[in-house]
Amino acid sequence: MRDPEADAGPPVRLSAGPLAAVPTAPSVGMSRRAHDRCLELERIITGRFLVASPASVRAFNQLLTAVSRAQGRSSSTSALVVSLFNRMVRARASPNKVAVAPDLHTYNIIICSFCSMGCLDLSFATFGLVIKTGFRVDATVISPLLKGLCDRKRMREAMDVLLRRMTEFGCTPDVFSYSIILKGFCNERRAEEALELLHMMADDGGGSCPPNVVSYNTVINGLFRDGHVDRAYNLFCEMDDRGILPTVVTYIIVIDGLCKAQAVDKAEGILQQMIHKGVKPDNQTYNCLIHGYCSSGQGKEVVRMLKEVSAHGHKPDVVTCSLLLDYHCKSGRCTESRKIFDSMIEKGTKPNVTTYNTLLNEYATKGALSDMHGLLDLMAGNDISPDHYTFNIVLWAYANGGMIDEAMHIFVQMRQQGLSPDVVSYGAIIDALCKLGRVDEAVLKFNQMIYEGMTPGIVVFSSLVYGLCTIDKWDKADELFSEMLNQGIHPNATIFTKIMHDLCNRGRVAEAQSLLDLMVRVGVRPDVISFNTLIDGYCLAGRMKEFMKLLDDMVRVGLKPNVVSYNTLLHGYCRAGRTGDAVRLFRVMLSNEVKPEIVTYSIVLHSLFQSGKFSEAKELYLNMVNSGIQLNLYTYNVILNGLCKNKCVDEAFKIFQSLCSKGFQLDIITFNIMIDALLKTGRKEDAIDMFAAISAHGLVPNVGTYCVMIQNLIKEGLLEESGNLFLAMEKSGCAPDSYMLNSLVRRLLHRGEIMRAGAYLSKIDEMNFSLEASTTSFLISVFSREEYQHQMMSLPKKYHFLVDVKK
């Protein structure tokens, strides 16, 4: 066990002394309203009990016990207990009142009350009165003091009382006393020390205080929580060796711990052992396993476990349903989640606030605000009070959607519901204000947060730094970083990089560069990822000179560009059409012994094919094959597309057939590339066969597939077939996009099929798409010719203005 001196702290004085004045003002922890209620209750008790009833310490103790247990031992009821005790003491000193002498049980109640109020020193002062009065103390008196010390994380002193001072007072620690210390260690994430103390209890030669099942449960739970899964499991097995029978609580702890450690199969083995030994599993036991299978994505096992629950006479409770709902939400199956939610209500299982929050979070994440509002209304209608998490979900949904006024309303509504906004609430508002450019308002919220006693986390600081960067207030950003350091928050390169990433995504590359400079000023060394983020920002902005300078800066500060650095630069060159520079950089990469990834090769190959450097692209492809590099689907699609664009369709077709014969998993893009190429080279039958084979590969045609096929049918003059295929596409659930509809209109106009073109123009209007410039130009060109003027009225009414084009 750890050296007791490691837990430094002032020694506990277990000596006699007077009972200090008892604080009764609201500052003890009571709100003013609770304090007033307690005073009223005290007056009632004084009037009806202390005056009217005969003197009896037993009756008085029963009264104190009843009051202390009211409202879960809150600080307000504890203060009332102490106040009643003081009246009892004063009554003894008055000759006109009936005297009731406190006994050991009375003092024990007072010690517990002081501990509940957080007044540990007064608890020990009361203990001093016990000693001074001459009572013989036992473990029941000292145990509350042990708990008070553990609650205050004063474990050294608690151990000293347990192992030394209790004996000095002629008091033998019992298993309850030891269990308090075991729980104290576990609460402090010191389960290994709890394990040593447990073994000390078990191995005690005299056997004066052997551990019981509660002791084992406490330490097993602590070990699981600290991540010592094997030790926890071994301790569970040890129980059997020592003749201690596990209870249902023990099994739940072990099953839950194993499931959280992803050892679900082992956990189910414990369930079977539990049943075999005659311990009946309850809903909580099954819920642990269901949660384990949900967390590991084993949907079939979840269904099997639900059947087992029913077979053992249990019904899914609100926790079970909430777990299933959460599983479907995290799997992106929001519709199934809602069905589970609705079925809960139909079957009489009332969803709790956690259930509502799970579904609300899914709606908020998807931006489905209408569904979110409907669920909130249902929540209110069923008298489920929203908690902090509920408000924060809604607040973030509005904030992320830029709906700052609605978010501010929720912020105010929280207070009206008796909930104070927390760090998460403020963080959402501050982040939204900063992203909307309302940085001054964000700073005001930040100051309000500090005034209310909250400590901002790194997320809040990051949002503010981002906001200050966007309005060029670098001095303020410097001050903010100083404040972060004063608060003990030390930003690292990862935090800066995230802010830089956000800035670059919004096209604020100059601000991101300034932030990199600020990193250096405040003593944070940029890493390779920081430079890569900025390089990507410059690439997106097309600023080639700056990103090549950054590569030199990386080397100068002692950082070696990695494959991501080169991939980003290569992508920038290729997007700018500078294939020659990309190839030279690729060679530099090889000379610097940076091993290219398949992504690197794909970028260079795509650029070479796009720029018409077919021979170089083919040479690189063959080198890749000869080097044994494993090509992925994206690379194959680049190669197939490149070969087809350069009229090497036969070679591309052979590669495609080879991939099919090897069982390579293709995607619909692969089929679209080949179908388009086959149609353009007049191989219509092969293209139709390939279109028909799509479903055999477990794929479905997308809008690109249909577009290629329908365009070709129109080109071939098969207008009826093209119309039928379009209807089949819509029936399959595949919606046309703007590109497809515009291209079909142009194809039909080119053939003089005005009425058919008009049908697709109506579809464009219906889907709120816009006409592309080339489509508008084609319309004007067609209707400027005399032979088409009479067909004008077959178009949607909004296009009838074209009749005046010729005029």
JSON list of N, CA, C and O in Angstrom, two decimals, residues 360-388:
[
{"chain": "A", "resi": 360, "resn": "LEU", "atom": "N", "xyz": [-33.56, 13.61, -29.33]},
{"chain": "A", "resi": 360, "resn": "LEU", "atom": "CA", "xyz": [-33.36, 15.05, -29.60]},
{"chain": "A", "resi": 360, "resn": "LEU", "atom": "C", "xyz": [-31.98, 15.30, -30.18]},
{"chain": "A", "resi": 360, "resn": "LEU", "atom": "O", "xyz": [-31.81, 16.08, -31.12]},
{"chain": "A", "resi": 361, "resn": "ASN", "atom": "N", "xyz": [-30.98, 14.65, -29.60]},
{"chain": "A", "resi": 361, "resn": "ASN", "atom": "CA", "xyz": [-29.60, 14.84, -30.06]},
{"chain": "A", "resi": 361, "resn": "ASN", "atom": "C", "xyz": [-29.44, 14.38, -31.51]},
{"chain": "A", "resi": 361, "resn": "ASN", "atom": "O", "xyz": [-28.74, 15.01, -32.30]},
{"chain": "A", "resi": 362, "resn": "GLU", "atom": "N", "xyz": [-30.12, 13.28, -31.86]},
{"chain": "A", "resi": 362, "resn": "GLU", "atom": "CA", "xyz": [-30.07, 12.79, -33.24]},
{"chain": "A", "resi": 362, "resn": "GLU", "atom": "C", "xyz": [-30.70, 13.79, -34.20]},
{"chain": "A", "resi": 362, "resn": "GLU", "atom": "O", "xyz": [-30.15, 14.10, -35.25]},
{"chain": "A", "resi": 363, "resn": "TYR", "atom": "N", "xyz": [-31.87, 14.32, -33.83]},
{"chain": "A", "resi": 363, "resn": "TYR", "atom": "CA", "xyz": [-32.53, 15.33, -34.68]},
{"chain": "A", "resi": 363, "resn": "TYR", "atom": "C", "xyz": [-31.66, 16.58, -34.81]},
{"chain": "A", "resi": 363, "resn": "TYR", "atom": "O", "xyz": [-31.54, 17.15, -35.89]},
{"chain": "A", "resi": 364, "resn": "ALA", "atom": "N", "xyz": [-31.07, 17.00, -33.69]},
{"chain": "A", "resi": 364, "resn": "ALA", "atom": "CA", "xyz": [-30.25, 18.21, -33.70]},
{"chain": "A", "resi": 364, "resn": "ALA", "atom": "C", "xyz": [-29.01, 18.01, -34.58]},
{"chain": "A", "resi": 364, "resn": "ALA", "atom": "O", "xyz": [-28.63, 18.90, -35.34]},
{"chain": "A", "resi": 365, "resn": "THR", "atom": "N", "xyz": [-28.40, 16.82, -34.49]},
{"chain": "A", "resi": 365, "resn": "THR", "atom": "CA", "xyz": [-27.20, 16.54, -35.28]},
{"chain": "A", "resi": 365, "resn": "THR", "atom": "C", "xyz": [-27.51, 16.56, -36.77]},
{"chain": "A", "resi": 365, "resn": "THR", "atom": "O", "xyz": [-26.71, 17.03, -37.58]},
{"chain": "A", "resi": 366, "resn": "LYS", "atom": "N", "xyz": [-28.70, 16.04, -37.13]},
{"chain": "A", "resi": 366, "resn": "LYS", "atom": "CA", "xyz": [-29.09, 16.01, -38.55]},
{"chain": "A", "resi": 366, "resn": "LYS", "atom": "C", "xyz": [-29.64, 17.35, -39.03]},
{"chain": "A", "resi": 366, "resn": "LYS", "atom": "O", "xyz": [-29.89, 17.52, -40.22]},
{"chain": "A", "resi": 367, "resn": "GLY", "atom": "N", "xyz": [-29.85, 18.28, -38.10]},
{"chain": "A", "resi": 367, "resn": "GLY", "atom": "CA", "xyz": [-30.43, 19.57, -38.48]},
{"chain": "A", "resi": 367, "resn": "GLY", "atom": "C", "xyz": [-31.92, 19.49, -38.72]},
{"chain": "A", "resi": 367, "resn": "GLY", "atom": "O", "xyz": [-32.50, 20.38, -39.36]},
{"chain": "A", "resi": 368, "resn": "ALA", "atom": "N", "xyz": [-32.57, 18.40, -38.22]},
{"chain": "A", "resi": 368, "resn": "ALA", "atom": "CA", "xyz": [-34.01, 18.23, -38.40]},
{"chain": "A", "resi": 368, "resn": "ALA", "atom": "C", "xyz": [-34.74, 18.99, -37.29]},
{"chain": "A", "resi": 368, "resn": "ALA", "atom": "O", "xyz": [-35.28, 18.41, -36.34]},
{"chain": "A", "resi": 369, "resn": "LEU", "atom": "N", "xyz": [-34.77, 20.31, -37.41]},
{"chain": "A", "resi": 369, "resn": "LEU", "atom": "CA", "xyz": [-35.30, 21.16, -36.34]},
{"chain": "A", "resi": 369, "resn": "LEU", "atom": "C", "xyz": [-36.81, 20.99, -36.17]},
{"chain": "A", "resi": 369, "resn": "LEU", "atom": "O", "xyz": [-37.32, 21.10, -35.05]},
{"chain": "A", "resi": 370, "resn": "SER", "atom": "N", "xyz": [-37.52, 20.72, -37.25]},
{"chain": "A", "resi": 370, "resn": "SER", "atom": "CA", "xyz": [-38.96, 20.52, -37.14]},
{"chain": "A", "resi": 370, "resn": "SER", "atom": "C", "xyz": [-39.28, 19.31, -36.27]},
{"chain": "A", "resi": 370, "resn": "SER", "atom": "O", "xyz": [-40.15, 19.36, -35.40]},
{"chain": "A", "resi": 371, "resn": "ASP", "atom": "N", "xyz": [-38.55, 18.20, -36.53]},
{"chain": "A", "resi": 371, "resn": "ASP", "atom": "CA", "xyz": [-38.74, 16.99, -35.71]},
{"chain": "A", "resi": 371, "resn": "ASP", "atom": "C", "xyz": [-38.33, 17.26, -34.27]},
{"chain": "A", "resi": 371, "resn": "ASP", "atom": "O", "xyz": [-38.96, 16.75, -33.33]},
{"chain": "A", "resi": 372, "resn": "MET", "atom": "N", "xyz": [-37.28, 18.04, -34.09]},
{"chain": "A", "resi": 372, "resn": "MET", "atom": "CA", "xyz": [-36.82, 18.38, -32.74]},
{"chain": "A", "resi": 372, "resn": "MET", "atom": "C", "xyz": [-37.90, 19.16, -31.98]},
{"chain": "A", "resi": 372, "resn": "MET", "atom": "O", "xyz": [-38.18, 18.87, -30.82]},
{"chain": "A", "resi": 373, "resn": "HIS", "atom": "N", "xyz": [-38.51, 20.13, -32.65]},
{"chain": "A", "resi": 373, "resn": "HIS", "atom": "CA", "xyz": [-39.56, 20.93, -32.02]},
{"chain": "A", "resi": 373, "resn": "HIS", "atom": "C", "xyz": [-40.76, 20.05, -31.64]},
{"chain": "A", "resi": 373, "resn": "HIS", "atom": "O", "xyz": [-41.34, 20.20, -30.56]},
{"chain": "A", "resi": 374, "resn": "GLY", "atom": "N", "xyz": [-41.14, 19.14, -32.54]},
{"chain": "A", "resi": 374, "resn": "GLY", "atom": "CA", "xyz": [-42.26, 18.25, -32.27]},
{"chain": "A", "resi": 374, "resn": "GLY", "atom": "C", "xyz": [-42.00, 17.38, -31.05]},
{"chain": "A", "resi": 374, "resn": "GLY", "atom": "O", "xyz": [-42.90, 17.16, -30.22]},
{"chain": "A", "resi": 375, "resn": "LEU", "atom": "N", "xyz": [-40.77, 16.89, -30.92]},
{"chain": "A", "resi": 375, "resn": "LEU", "atom": "CA", "xyz": [-40.42, 16.04, -29.78]},
{"chain": "A", "resi": 375, "resn": "LEU", "atom": "C", "xyz": [-40.40, 16.85, -28.48]},
{"chain": "A", "resi": 375, "resn": "LEU", "atom": "O", "xyz": [-40.81, 16.35, -27.43]},
{"chain": "A", "resi": 376, "resn": "LEU", "atom": "N", "xyz": [-39.95, 18.10, -28.56]},
{"chain": "A", "resi": 376, "resn": "LEU", "atom": "CA", "xyz": [-39.96, 18.96, -27.38]},
{"chain": "A", "resi": 376, "resn": "LEU", "atom": "C", "xyz": [-41.39, 19.23, -26.90]},
{"chain": "A", "resi": 376, "resn": "LEU", "atom": "O", "xyz": [-41.67, 19.24, -25.70]},
{"chain": "A", "resi": 377, "resn": "ASP", "atom": "N", "xyz": [-42.29, 19.41, -27.87]},
{"chain": "A", "resi": 377, "resn": "ASP", "atom": "CA", "xyz": [-43.71, 19.61, -27.52]},
{"chain": "A", "resi": 377, "resn": "ASP", "atom": "C", "xyz": [-44.28, 18.36, -26.84]},
{"chain": "A", "resi": 377, "resn": "ASP", "atom": "O", "xyz": [-45.02, 18.46, -25.85]},
{"chain": "A", "resi": 378, "resn": "LEU", "atom": "N", "xyz": [-43.92, 17.19, -27.37]},
{"chain": "A", "resi": 378, "resn": "LEU", "atom": "CA", "xyz": [-44.38, 15.94, -26.79]},
{"chain": "A", "resi": 378, "resn": "LEU", "atom": "C", "xyz": [-43.82, 15.76, -25.38]},
{"chain": "A", "resi": 378, "resn": "LEU", "atom": "O", "xyz": [-44.53, 15.31, -24.47]},
{"chain": "A", "resi": 379, "resn": "MET", "atom": "N", "xyz": [-42.59, 16.16, -25.21]},
{"chain": "A", "resi": 379, "resn": "MET", "atom": "CA", "xyz": [-41.93, 16.07, -23.90]},
{"chain": "A", "resi": 379, "resn": "MET", "atom": "C", "xyz": [-42.68, 16.93, -22.87]},
{"chain": "A", "resi": 379, "resn": "MET", "atom": "O", "xyz": [-42.95, 16.49, -21.75]},
{"chain": "A", "resi": 380, "resn": "ALA", "atom": "N", "xyz": [-43.02, 18.14, -23.28]},
{"chain": "A", "resi": 380, "resn": "ALA", "atom": "CA", "xyz": [-43.76, 19.05, -22.38]},
{"chain": "A", "resi": 380, "resn": "ALA", "atom": "C", "xyz": [-45.15, 18.50, -22.09]},
{"chain": "A", "resi": 380, "resn": "ALA", "atom": "O", "xyz": [-45.63, 18.55, -20.95]},
{"chain": "A", "resi": 381, "resn": "GLY", "atom": "N", "xyz": [-45.80, 17.92, -23.11]},
{"chain": "A", "resi": 381, "resn": "GLY", "atom": "CA", "xyz": [-47.13, 17.38, -22.93]},
{"chain": "A", "resi": 381, "resn": "GLY", "atom": "C", "xyz": [-47.17, 16.19, -21.99]},
{"chain": "A", "resi": 381, "resn": "GLY", "atom": "O", "xyz": [-48.19, 15.93, -21.35]},
{"chain": "A", "resi": 382, "resn": "ASN", "atom": "N", "xyz": [-46.06, 15.48, -21.90]},
{"chain": "A", "resi": 382, "resn": "ASN", "atom": "CA", "xyz": [-45.98, 14.31, -21.01]},
{"chain": "A", "resi": 382, "resn": "ASN", "atom": "C", "xyz": [-45.35, 14.65, -19.66]},
{"chain": "A", "resi": 382, "resn": "ASN", "atom": "O", "xyz": [-44.96, 13.75, -18.91]},
{"chain": "A", "resi": 383, "resn": "ASP", "atom": "N", "xyz": [-45.22, 15.95, -19.38]},
{"chain": "A", "resi": 383, "resn": "ASP", "atom": "CA", "xyz": [-44.70, 16.43, -18.08]},
{"chain": "A", "resi": 383, "resn": "ASP", "atom": "C", "xyz": [-43.29, 15.92, -17.78]},
{"chain": "A", "resi": 383, "resn": "ASP", "atom": "O", "xyz": [-42.96, 15.60, -16.64]},
{"chain": "A", "resi": 384, "resn": "ILE", "atom": "N", "xyz": [-42.45, 15.83, -18.80]},
{"chain": "A", "resi": 384, "resn": "ILE", "atom": "CA", "xyz": [-41.04, 15.48, -18.59]},
{"chain": "A", "resi": 384, "resn": "ILE", "atom": "C", "xyz": [-40.24, 16.78, -18.57]},
{"chain": "A", "resi": 384, "resn": "ILE", "atom": "O", "xyz": [-40.20, 17.51, -19.57]},
{"chain": "A", "resi": 385, "resn": "SER", "atom": "N", "xyz": [-39.65, 17.07, -17.42]},
{"chain": "A", "resi": 385, "resn": "SER", "atom": "CA", "xyz": [-38.91, 18.34, -17.29]},
{"chain": "A", "resi": 385, "resn": "SER", "atom": "C", "xyz": [-37.55, 18.23, -17.99]},
{"chain": "A", "resi": 385, "resn": "SER", "atom": "O", "xyz": [-36.81, 17.27, -17.77]},
{"chain": "A", "resi": 386, "resn": "PRO", "atom": "N", "xyz": [-37.23, 19.19, -18.84]},
{"chain": "A", "resi": 386, "resn": "PRO", "atom": "CA", "xyz": [-35.92, 19.17, -19.50]},
{"chain": "A", "resi": 386, "resn": "PRO", "atom": "C", "xyz": [-34.80, 19.39, -18.49]},
{"chain": "A", "resi": 386, "resn": "PRO", "atom": "O", "xyz": [-34.98, 20.10, -17.51]},
{"chain": "A", "resi": 387, "resn": "ASP", "atom": "N", "xyz": [-33.66, 18.74, -18.73]},
{"chain": "A", "resi": 387, "resn": "ASP", "atom": "CA", "xyz": [-32.51, 18.96, -17.87]},
{"chain": "A", "resi": 387, "resn": "ASP", "atom": "C", "xyz": [-31.46, 19.78, -18.61]},
{"chain": "A", "resi": 387, "resn": "ASP", "atom": "O", "xyz": [-31.71, 20.27, -19.73]},
{"chain": "A", "resi": 388, "resn": "HIS", "atom": "N", "xyz": [-30.30, 19.94, -18.00]},
{"chain": "A", "resi": 388, "resn": "HIS", "atom": "CA", "xyz": [-29.24, 20.73, -18.63]},
{"chain": "A", "resi": 388, "resn": "HIS", "atom": "C", "xyz": [-28.91, 20.20, -20.03]},
{"chain": "A", "resi": 388, "resn": "HIS", "atom": "O", "xyz": [-28.71, 20.98, -20.98]}
]
